[in-house]
Short mmCIF file of C-alpha atoms in Angstrom, two decimals:
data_model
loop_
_atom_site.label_atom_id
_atom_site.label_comp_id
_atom_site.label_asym_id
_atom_site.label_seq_id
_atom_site.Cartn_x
_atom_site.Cartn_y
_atom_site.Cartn_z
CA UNK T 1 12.65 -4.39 13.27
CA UNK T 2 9.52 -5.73 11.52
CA UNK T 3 8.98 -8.93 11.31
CA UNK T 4 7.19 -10.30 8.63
CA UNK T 5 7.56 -13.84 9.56
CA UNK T 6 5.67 -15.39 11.73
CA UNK T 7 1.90 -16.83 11.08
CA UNK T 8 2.02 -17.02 7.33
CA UNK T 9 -0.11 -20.07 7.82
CA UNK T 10 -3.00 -18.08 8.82
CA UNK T 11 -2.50 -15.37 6.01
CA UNK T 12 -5.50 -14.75 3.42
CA UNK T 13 -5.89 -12.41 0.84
CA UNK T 14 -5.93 -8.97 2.40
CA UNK T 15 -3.20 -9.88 5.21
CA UNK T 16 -0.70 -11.35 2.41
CA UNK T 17 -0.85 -8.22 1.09
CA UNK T 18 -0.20 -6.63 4.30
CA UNK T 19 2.49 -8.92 4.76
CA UNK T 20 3.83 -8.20 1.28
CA UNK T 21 3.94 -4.77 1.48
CA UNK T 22 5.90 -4.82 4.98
CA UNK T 23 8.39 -6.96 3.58
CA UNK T 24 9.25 -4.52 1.17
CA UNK T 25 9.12 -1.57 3.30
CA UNK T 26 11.53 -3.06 5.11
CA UNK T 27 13.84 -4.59 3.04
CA UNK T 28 13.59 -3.52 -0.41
CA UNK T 29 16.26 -0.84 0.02
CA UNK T 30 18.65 -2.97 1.00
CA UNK T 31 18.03 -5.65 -1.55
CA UNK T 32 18.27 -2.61 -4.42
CA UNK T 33 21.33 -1.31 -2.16
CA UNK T 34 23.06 -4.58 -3.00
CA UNK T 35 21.89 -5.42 -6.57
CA UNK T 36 22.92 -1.77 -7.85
CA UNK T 37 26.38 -2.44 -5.84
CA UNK T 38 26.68 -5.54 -7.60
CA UNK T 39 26.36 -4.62 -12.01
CA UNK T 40 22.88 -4.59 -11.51
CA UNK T 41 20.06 -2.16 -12.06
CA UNK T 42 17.28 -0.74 -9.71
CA UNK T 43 14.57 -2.73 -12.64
CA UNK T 44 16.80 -5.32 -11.37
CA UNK T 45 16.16 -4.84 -8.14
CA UNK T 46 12.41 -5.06 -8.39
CA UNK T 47 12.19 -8.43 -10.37
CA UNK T 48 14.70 -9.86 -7.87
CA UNK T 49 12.48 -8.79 -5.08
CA UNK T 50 9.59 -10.19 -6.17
CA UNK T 51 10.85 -13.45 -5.95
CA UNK T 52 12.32 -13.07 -3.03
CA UNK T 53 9.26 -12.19 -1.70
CA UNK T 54 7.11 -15.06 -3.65
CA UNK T 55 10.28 -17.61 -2.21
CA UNK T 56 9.97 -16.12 1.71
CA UNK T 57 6.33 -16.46 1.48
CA UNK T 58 6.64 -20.16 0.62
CA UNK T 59 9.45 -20.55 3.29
CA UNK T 60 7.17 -19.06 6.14
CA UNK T 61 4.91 -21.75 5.35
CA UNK T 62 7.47 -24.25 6.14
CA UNK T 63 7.71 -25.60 9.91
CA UNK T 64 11.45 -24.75 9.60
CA UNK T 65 10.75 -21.36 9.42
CA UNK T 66 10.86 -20.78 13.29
CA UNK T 67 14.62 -21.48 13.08
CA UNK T 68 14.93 -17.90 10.97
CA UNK T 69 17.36 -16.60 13.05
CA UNK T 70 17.50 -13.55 11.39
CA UNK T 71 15.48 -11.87 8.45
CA UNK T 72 16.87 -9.18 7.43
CA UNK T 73 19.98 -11.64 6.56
CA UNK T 74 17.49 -14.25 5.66
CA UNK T 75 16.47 -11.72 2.99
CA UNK T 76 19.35 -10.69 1.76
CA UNK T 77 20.98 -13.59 1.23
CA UNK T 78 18.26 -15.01 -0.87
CA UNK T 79 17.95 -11.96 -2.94
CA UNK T 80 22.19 -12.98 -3.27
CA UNK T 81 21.36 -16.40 -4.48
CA UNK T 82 19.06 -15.29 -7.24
CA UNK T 83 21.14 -12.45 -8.31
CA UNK T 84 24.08 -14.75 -8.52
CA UNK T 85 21.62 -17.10 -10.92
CA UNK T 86 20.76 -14.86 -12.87
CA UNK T 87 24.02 -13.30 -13.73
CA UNK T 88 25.50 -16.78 -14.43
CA UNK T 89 22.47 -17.08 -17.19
CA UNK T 90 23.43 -13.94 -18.54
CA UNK T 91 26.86 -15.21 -18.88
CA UNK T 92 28.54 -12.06 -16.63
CA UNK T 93 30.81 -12.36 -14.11
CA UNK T 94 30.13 -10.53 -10.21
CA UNK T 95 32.04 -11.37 -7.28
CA UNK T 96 29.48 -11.86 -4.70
CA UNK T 97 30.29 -12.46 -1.17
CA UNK T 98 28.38 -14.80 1.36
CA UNK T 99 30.17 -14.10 4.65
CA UNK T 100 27.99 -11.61 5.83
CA UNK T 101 25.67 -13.55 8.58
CA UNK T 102 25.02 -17.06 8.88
CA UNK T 103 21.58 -16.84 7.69
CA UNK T 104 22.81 -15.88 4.31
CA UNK T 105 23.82 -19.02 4.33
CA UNK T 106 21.39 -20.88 5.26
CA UNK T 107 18.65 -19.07 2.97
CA UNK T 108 20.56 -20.63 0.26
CA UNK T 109 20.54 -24.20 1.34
CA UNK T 110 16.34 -24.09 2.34
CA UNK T 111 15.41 -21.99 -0.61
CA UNK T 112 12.27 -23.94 -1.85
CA UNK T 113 12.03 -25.23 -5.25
CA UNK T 114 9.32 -23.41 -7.40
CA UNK T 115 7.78 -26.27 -9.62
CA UNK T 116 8.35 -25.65 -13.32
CA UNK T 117 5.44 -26.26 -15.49
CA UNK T 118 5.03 -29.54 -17.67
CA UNK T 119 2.13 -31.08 -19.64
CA UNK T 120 0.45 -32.54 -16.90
CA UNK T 121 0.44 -29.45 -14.78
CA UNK T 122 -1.03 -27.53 -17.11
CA UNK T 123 -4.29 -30.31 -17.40
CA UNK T 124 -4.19 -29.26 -13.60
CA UNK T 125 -4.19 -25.63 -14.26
CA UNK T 126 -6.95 -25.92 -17.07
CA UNK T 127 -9.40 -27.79 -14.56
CA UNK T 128 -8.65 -25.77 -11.49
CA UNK T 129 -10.58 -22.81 -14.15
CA UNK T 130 -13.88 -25.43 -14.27
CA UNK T 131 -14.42 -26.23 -11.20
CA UNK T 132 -16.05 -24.00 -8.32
CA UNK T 133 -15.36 -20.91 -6.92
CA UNK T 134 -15.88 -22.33 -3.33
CA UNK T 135 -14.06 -25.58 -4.12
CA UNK T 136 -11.14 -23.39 -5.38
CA UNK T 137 -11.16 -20.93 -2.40
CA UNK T 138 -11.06 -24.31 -0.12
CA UNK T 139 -8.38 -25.81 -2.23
CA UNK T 140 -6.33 -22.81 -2.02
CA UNK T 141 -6.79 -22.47 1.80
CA UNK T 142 -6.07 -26.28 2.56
CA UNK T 143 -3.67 -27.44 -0.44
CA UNK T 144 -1.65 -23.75 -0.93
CA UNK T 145 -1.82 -21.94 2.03
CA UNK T 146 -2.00 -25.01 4.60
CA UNK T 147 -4.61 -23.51 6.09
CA UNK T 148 -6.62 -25.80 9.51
CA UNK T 149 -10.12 -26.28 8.75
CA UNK T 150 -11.04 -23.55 11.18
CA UNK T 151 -9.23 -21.14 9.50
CA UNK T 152 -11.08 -21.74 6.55
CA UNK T 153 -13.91 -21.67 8.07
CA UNK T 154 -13.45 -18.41 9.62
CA UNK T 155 -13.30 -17.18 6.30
CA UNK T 156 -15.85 -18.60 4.34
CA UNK T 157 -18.76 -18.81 6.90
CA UNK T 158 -19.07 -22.68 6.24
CA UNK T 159 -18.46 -24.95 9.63
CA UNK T 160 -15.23 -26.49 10.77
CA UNK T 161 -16.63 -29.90 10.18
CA UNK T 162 -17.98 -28.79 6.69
CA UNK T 163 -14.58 -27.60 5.47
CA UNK T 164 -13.06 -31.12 6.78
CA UNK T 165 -15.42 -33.28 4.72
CA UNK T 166 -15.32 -30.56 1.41
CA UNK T 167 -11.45 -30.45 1.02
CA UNK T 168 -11.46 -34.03 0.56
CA UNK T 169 -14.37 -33.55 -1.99
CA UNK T 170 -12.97 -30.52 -3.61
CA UNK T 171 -9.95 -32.38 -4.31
CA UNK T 172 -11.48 -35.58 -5.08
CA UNK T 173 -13.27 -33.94 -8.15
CA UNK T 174 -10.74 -32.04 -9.46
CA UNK T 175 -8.36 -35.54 -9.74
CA UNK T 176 -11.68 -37.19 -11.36
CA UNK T 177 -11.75 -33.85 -13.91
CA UNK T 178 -7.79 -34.45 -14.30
CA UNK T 179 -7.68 -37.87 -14.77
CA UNK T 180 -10.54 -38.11 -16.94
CA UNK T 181 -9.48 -35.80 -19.52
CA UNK T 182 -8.64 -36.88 -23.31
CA UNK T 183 -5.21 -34.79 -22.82
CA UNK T 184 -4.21 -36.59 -19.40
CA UNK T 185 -5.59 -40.27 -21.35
CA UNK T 186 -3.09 -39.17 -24.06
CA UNK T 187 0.00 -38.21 -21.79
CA UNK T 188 -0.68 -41.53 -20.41
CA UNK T 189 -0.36 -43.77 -23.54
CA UNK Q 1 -16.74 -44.90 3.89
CA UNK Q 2 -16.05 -45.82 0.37
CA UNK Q 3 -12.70 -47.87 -0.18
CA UNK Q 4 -12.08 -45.95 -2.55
CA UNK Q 5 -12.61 -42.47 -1.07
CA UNK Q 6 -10.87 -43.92 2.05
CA UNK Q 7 -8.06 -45.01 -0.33
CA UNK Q 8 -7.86 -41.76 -1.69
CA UNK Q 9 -7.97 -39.71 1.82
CA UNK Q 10 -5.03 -41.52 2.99
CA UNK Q 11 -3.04 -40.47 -0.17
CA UNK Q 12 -3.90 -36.66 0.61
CA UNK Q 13 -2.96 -37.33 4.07
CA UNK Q 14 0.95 -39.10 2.96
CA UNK Q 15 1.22 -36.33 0.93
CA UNK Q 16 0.28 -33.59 3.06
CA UNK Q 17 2.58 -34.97 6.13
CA UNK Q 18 -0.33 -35.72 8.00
CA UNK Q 19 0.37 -39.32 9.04
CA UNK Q 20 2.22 -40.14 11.86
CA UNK Q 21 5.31 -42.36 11.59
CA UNK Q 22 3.51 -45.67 12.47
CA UNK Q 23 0.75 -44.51 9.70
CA UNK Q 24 3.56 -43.77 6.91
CA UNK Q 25 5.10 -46.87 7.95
CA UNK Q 26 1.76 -49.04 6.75
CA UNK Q 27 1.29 -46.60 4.16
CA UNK Q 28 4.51 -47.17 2.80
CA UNK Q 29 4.34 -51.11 3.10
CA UNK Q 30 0.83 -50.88 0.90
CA UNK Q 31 2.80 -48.85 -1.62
CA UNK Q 32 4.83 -51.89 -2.35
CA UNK Q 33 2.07 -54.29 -3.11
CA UNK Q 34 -0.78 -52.19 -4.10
CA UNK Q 35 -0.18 -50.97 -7.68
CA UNK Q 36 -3.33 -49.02 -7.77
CA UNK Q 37 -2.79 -47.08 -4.93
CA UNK Q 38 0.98 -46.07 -6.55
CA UNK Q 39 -0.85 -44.96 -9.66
CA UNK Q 40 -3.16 -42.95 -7.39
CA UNK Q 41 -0.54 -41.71 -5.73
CA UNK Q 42 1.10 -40.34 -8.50
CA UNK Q 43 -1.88 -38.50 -9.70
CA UNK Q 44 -2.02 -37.19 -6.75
CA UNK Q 45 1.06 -36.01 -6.74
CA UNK Q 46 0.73 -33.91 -10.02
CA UNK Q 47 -2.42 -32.66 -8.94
CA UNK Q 48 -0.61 -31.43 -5.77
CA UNK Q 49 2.08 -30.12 -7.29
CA UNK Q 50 -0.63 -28.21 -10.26
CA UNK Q 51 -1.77 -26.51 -6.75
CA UNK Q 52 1.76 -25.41 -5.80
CA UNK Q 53 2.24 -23.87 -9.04
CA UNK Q 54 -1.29 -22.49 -9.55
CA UNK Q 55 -0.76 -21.02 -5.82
CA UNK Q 56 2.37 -19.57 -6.54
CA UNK Q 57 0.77 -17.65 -9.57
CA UNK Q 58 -1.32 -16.41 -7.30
CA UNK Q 59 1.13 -14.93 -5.05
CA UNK Q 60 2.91 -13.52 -7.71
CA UNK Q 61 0.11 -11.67 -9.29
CA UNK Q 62 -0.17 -10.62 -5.73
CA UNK Q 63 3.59 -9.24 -5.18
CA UNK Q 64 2.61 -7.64 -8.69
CA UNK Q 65 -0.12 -5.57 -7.75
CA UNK Q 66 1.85 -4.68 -4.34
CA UNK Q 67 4.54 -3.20 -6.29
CA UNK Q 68 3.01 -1.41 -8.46
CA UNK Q 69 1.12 0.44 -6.35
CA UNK Q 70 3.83 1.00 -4.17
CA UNK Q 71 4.79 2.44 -7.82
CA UNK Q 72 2.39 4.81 -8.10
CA UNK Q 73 2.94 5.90 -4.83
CA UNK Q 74 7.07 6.94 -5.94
CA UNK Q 75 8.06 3.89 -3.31
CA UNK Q 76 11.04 3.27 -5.78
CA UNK Q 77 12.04 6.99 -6.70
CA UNK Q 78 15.27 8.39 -6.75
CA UNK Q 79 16.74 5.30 -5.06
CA UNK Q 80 14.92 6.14 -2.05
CA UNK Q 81 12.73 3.43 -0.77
CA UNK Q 82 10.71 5.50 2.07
CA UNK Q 83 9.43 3.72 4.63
CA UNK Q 84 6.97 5.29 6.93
CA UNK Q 85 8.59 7.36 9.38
CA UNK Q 86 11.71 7.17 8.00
CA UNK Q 87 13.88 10.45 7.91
CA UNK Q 88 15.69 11.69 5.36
CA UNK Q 89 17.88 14.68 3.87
CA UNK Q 90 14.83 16.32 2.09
CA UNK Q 91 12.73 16.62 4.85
CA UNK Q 92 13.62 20.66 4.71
CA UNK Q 93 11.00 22.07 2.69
CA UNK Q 94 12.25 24.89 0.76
CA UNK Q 95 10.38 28.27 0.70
CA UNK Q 96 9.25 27.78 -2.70
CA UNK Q 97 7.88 24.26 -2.09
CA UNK Q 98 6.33 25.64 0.96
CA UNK Q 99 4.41 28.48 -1.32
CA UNK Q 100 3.39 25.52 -3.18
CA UNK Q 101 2.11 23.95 -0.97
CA UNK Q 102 0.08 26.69 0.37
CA UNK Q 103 -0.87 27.66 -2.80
CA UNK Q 104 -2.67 23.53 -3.10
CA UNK Q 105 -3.99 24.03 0.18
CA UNK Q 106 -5.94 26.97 -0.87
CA UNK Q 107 -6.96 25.81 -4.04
CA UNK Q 108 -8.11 22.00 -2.50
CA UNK Q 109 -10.17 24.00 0.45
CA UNK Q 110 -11.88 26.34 -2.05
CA UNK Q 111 -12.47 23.50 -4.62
CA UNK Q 112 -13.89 21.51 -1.84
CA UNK Q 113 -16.24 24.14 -0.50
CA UNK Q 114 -17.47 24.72 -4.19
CA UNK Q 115 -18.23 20.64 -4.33
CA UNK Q 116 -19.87 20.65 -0.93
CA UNK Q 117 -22.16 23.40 -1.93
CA UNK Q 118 -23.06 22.43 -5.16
CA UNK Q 119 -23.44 18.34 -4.65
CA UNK Q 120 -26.77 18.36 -2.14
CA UNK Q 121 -28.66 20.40 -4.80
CA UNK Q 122 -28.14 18.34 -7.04
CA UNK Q 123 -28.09 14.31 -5.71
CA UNK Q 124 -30.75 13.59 -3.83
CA UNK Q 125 -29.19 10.49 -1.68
CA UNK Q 126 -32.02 9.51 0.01
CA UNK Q 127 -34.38 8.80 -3.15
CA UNK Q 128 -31.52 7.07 -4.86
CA UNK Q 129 -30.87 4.79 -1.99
CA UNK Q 130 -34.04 3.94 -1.83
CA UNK Q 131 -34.52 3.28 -5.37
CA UNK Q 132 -31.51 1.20 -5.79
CA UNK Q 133 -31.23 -0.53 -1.95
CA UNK Q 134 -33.49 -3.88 -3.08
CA UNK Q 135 -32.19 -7.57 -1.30
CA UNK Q 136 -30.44 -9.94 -3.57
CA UNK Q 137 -33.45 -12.69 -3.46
CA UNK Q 138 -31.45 -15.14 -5.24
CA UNK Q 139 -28.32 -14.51 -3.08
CA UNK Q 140 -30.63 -14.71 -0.31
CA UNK Q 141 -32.31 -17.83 -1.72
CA UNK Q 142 -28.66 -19.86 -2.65
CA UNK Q 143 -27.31 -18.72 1.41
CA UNK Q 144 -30.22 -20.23 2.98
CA UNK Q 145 -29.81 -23.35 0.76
CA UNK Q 146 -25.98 -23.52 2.03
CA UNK Q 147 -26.86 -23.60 5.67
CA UNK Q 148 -29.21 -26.33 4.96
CA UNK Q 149 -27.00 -28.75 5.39
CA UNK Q 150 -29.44 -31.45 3.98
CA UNK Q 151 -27.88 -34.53 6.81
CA UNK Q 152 -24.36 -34.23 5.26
CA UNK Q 153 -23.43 -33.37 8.75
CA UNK Q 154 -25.65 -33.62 11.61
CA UNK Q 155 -26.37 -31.41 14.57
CA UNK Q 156 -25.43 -28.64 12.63
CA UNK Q 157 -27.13 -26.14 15.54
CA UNK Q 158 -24.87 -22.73 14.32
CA UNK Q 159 -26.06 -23.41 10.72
CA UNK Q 160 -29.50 -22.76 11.80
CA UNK Q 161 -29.32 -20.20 13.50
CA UNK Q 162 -28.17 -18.19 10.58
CA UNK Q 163 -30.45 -20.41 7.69
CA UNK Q 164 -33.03 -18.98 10.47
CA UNK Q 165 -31.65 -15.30 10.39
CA UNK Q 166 -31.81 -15.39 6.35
CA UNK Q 167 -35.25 -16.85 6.58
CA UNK Q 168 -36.48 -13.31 8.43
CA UNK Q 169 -34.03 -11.66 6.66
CA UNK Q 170 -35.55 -12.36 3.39
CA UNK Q 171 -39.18 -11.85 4.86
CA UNK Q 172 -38.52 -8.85 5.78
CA UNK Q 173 -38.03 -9.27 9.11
CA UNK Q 174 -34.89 -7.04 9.88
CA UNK Q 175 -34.99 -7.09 13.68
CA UNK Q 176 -35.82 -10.34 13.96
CA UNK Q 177 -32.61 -11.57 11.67
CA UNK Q 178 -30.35 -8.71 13.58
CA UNK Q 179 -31.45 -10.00 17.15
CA UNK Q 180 -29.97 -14.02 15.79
CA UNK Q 181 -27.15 -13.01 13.69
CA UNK Q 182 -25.47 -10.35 17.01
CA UNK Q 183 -25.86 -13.29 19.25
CA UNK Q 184 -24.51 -15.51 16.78
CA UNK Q 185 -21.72 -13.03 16.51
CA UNK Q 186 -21.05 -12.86 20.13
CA UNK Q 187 -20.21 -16.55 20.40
CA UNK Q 188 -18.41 -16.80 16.85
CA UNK Q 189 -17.27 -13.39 16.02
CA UNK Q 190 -15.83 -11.93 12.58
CA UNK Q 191 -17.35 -14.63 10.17
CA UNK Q 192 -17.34 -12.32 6.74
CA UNK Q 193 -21.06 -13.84 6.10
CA UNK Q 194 -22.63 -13.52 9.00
CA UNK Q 195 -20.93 -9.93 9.35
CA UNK Q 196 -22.34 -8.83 5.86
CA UNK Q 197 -25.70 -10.25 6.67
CA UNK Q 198 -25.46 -8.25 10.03
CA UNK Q 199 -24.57 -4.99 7.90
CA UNK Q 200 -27.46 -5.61 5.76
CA UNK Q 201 -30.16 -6.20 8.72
CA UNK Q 202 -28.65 -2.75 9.83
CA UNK Q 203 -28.26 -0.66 6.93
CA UNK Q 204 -32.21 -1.61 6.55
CA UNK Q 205 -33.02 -0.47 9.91
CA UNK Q 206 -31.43 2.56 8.77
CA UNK Q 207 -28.31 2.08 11.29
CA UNK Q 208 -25.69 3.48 9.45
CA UNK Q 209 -23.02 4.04 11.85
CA UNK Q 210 -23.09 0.13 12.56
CA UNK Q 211 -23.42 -0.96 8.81
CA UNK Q 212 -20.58 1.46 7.24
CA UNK Q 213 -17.69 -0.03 8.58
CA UNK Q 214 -19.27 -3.27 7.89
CA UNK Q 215 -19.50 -3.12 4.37
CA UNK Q 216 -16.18 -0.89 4.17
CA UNK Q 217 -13.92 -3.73 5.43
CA UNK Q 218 -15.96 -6.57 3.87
CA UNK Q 219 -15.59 -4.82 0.32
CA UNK Q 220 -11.96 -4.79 0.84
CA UNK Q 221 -11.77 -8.45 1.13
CA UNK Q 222 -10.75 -10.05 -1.76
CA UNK Q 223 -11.28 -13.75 -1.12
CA UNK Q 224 -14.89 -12.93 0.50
CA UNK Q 225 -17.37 -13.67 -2.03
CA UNK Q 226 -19.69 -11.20 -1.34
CA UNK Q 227 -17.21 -8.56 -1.65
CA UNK Q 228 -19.15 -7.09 -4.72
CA UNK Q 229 -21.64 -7.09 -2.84
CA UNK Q 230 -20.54 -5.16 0.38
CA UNK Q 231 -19.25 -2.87 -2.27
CA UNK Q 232 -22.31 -2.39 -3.23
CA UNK Q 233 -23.67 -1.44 0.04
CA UNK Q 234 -20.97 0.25 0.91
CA UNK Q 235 -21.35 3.09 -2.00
CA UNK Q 236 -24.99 3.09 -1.73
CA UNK Q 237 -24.52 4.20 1.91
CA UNK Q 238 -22.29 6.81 0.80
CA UNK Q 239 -24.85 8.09 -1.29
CA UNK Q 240 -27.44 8.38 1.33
CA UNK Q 241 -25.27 10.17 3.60
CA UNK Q 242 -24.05 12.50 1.13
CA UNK Q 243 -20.70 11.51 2.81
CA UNK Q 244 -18.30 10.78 -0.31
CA UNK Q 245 -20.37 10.83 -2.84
CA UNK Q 246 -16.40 10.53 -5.36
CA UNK Q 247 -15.28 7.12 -3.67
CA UNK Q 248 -19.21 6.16 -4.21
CA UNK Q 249 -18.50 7.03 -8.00
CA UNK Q 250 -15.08 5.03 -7.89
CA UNK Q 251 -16.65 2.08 -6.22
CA UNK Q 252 -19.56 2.17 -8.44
CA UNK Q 253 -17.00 2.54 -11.50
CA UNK Q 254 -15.12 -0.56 -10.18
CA UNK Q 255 -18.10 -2.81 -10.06
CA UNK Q 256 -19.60 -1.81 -13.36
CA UNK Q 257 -16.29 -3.12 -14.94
CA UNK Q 258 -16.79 -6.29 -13.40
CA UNK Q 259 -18.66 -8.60 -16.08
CA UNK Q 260 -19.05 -11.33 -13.85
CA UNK Q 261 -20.78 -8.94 -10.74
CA UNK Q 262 -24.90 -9.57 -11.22
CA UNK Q 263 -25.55 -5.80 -10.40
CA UNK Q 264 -23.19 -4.19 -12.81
CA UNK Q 265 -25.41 -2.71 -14.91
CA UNK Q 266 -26.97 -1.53 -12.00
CA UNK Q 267 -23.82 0.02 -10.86
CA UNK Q 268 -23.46 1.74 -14.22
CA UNK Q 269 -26.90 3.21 -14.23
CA UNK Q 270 -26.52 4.88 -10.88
CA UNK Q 271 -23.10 5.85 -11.49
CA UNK Q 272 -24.53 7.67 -14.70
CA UNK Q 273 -27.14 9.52 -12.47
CA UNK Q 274 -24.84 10.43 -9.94
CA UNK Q 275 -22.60 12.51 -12.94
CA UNK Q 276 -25.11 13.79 -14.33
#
């Protein structure tokens, strides 16, 4: 079997796609297997997936992701968890079983929280657009992806010791841009 | 350092779980009697959490793209999500899909022998190449100015070896800039800019065969900002080879859609030359 976990910490553009793609080469049919089993549609199937697959990305970033014991299961029991969500919104009732493997389970107890948007997050979002391209590339690598300095630096061309001092800085001036704005003054009052 | 900046570094560092426990320990203490450094903190936070959230977006639009060219491709057809080498009860062709088949074959290999012997008559690759292969001064000008570190951090010896590479580079000097850059390479290998520098210094000594696969896998990285630019190469290459003179047209299509890419007009203008 393929697995997709592994060193999602190094993963930039091109090989999170790779990654991506695997993932649901491998597991899609079983996902869509279980949705369509379940009152659900193969449309259904795809929306689920794709946060499945946004949710295991953000778990393979975690240190506790080594204790995956199984993916496949892993999988499948999150794509469970967010089916079962989302038939409770839409007010229908599905029996849906957990017993299948314990990392069913356990998917459901370390899915990570997505953060919701509020005001403040979207002053963020609105200075992340103003400031550079190479502070945002950097920010992304050492903020999103939790990337080391020298992985950064592998893929920008800039030093190891460069990156170190210009996340700080990166960071640094997007708080100052946050912070300083008349809609962040306002949320404050 | 700044007490401030120092202030503010120790933040990133709590919230990043890069203390150790003796480190969040004093952090911690601080917390309780240093109200500015809680209402740091808590910007902090949000601007952490704005990452998270902008990051995710990213991802998503991402897993977007992946599926729907997976899409295009009939990944999700008929309930039957084919994965590469997988088997499955249609693998029997039947004797009219075979015919069919045959019948593309024919047509692709005749429509391909037409293209082949009409394109070198008209496209010229080598003039065009020339006309159109001219450095990117100003590129040129802004890299140099990056790996002049100007004291932010000293002893910076790998920076100038490639600020010294651009410097012949942009003189002129191709061999000079190649001999730096593949030494450079050998110690620190598969560093997009010094790659696409090294693809340049070739494709101007007129080494294709080294600068092709260059450009082709630099122009397929997203997050490398001089992906345009590899693109760029990349088709004009193509051209100049007569090689695939269609995915030089798609390439050149791509990056004439791009309003942000410097040479897009450029890339319109020689795609309109190339179809007609």
């Amino acid at each position: 079997m393929n697995e997709i976990r592994g060193s999602s910490e190094n993963l930039m553009d091109e090989q999170i796609d790779i990654k991506i793609t695997a993932l649901y080469k491998s597991y899609f049919a079983l996902v869509r297997q279980y949705i369509v089993n379940n009152s659900g549609t193969s449309d259904d199937a795809k929306d689920i997936f794709q946060e499945v697959a946004l949710l295991y990305f953000k778990m393979c970033q975690k240190p506790t992701s080594s204790q995956i014991v199984n993916e496949k299961y892993y999988i499948l029991g999150m794509a469970k968890n967010i089916w079962l969500k989302k038939i409770k919104e839409k007010g229908r009732y599905v029996n849906v079983e957990f017993n299948d493997h314990d990392d069913s389970i356990a998917a459901i107890d370390e899915m990570p929280e997505l953060i919701q948007t509020n005001a403040l997050i979207d002053i963020v979002l609105n200075k992340l657009n103003e400031i550079s391209d190479e502070c945002r590339k950097i920010i992304y690598g050492a903020f999103y992806l939790k990337q080391s300095a020298v992985e950064i630096a592998s893929t920008t061309g800039y030093s190891e010791s460069f990156i170190k001092v210009k996340k700080y800085r990166c960071l640094q001036g997007l708080k100052r841009l946050v912070s300083g704005s008349a809609d962040f003054q306002n949320l404050q009052t | 350092m700044d007490k401030n900046i120092q202030m503010e570094e120790d933040i990133v560092r709590f919230l990043e779980g890069d203390m150790n426990e003796e480190e969040c320990k004093i952090f911690e203490s601080r917390l309780e009697s240093e109200p500015q450094l809680q209402k740091l903190l808590l910007e902090y936070r949000t601007i952490i959490e704005g990452i998270e959230f902008w990051g995710d977006e990213q991802v998503r639009s991402s897993i977007n793209k992946i599926q729907k060219d997976l899409e295009e491709k009939n990944f999700f057809k008929n309930g039957k999500s084919v994965s590469s080498g997988g088997r499955s009860g249609g693998n029997l062709i039947s004797m009219n899909g075979f015919k069919y088949l045959i019948a593309a074959a024919i047509l692709i290999a005749v429509s391909t022998t037409v293209f082949i012997w009409l394109t070198p008559d008209k496209l010229n690759g080598s003039e065009l190449f020339a006309n159109y292969n001219k450095l990117d001064r100003e590129q040129l000008k802004k890299d140099i100015e990056r790996f002049n570190v100007s004291g932010l951090i000293s002893g910076m010896q790998a920076e100038d070896t490639i600020k010294q590479a651009l410097i012949y580079l942009e003189s002129g000097n191709f061999t000079e800039s190649l001999k730096l850059l593949e030494n450079f390479n050998v110690d620190k290998p598969g560093i997009p800019i010094v790659q696409y520098y090294l693809g340049l210094n070739h494709l101007n000594l007129g080494r294709f065969d080294k600068s092709g696969p260059i450009f082709k896998s630099l122009c397929s990285q997203k997050s490398f900002e001089l992906a345009s630019d590899a693109c760029w190469y990349y088709a004009l290459q193509l051209i100049h080879n007569n090689a695939d003179v269609e995915l030089a047209k798609s390439i050149l299509s791509d990056l004439s859609s791009r309003n942000t890419y410097n040479r897009a007009a450029e890339a319109k203008n020689l795609l309109s030359k190339l179809e007609h």
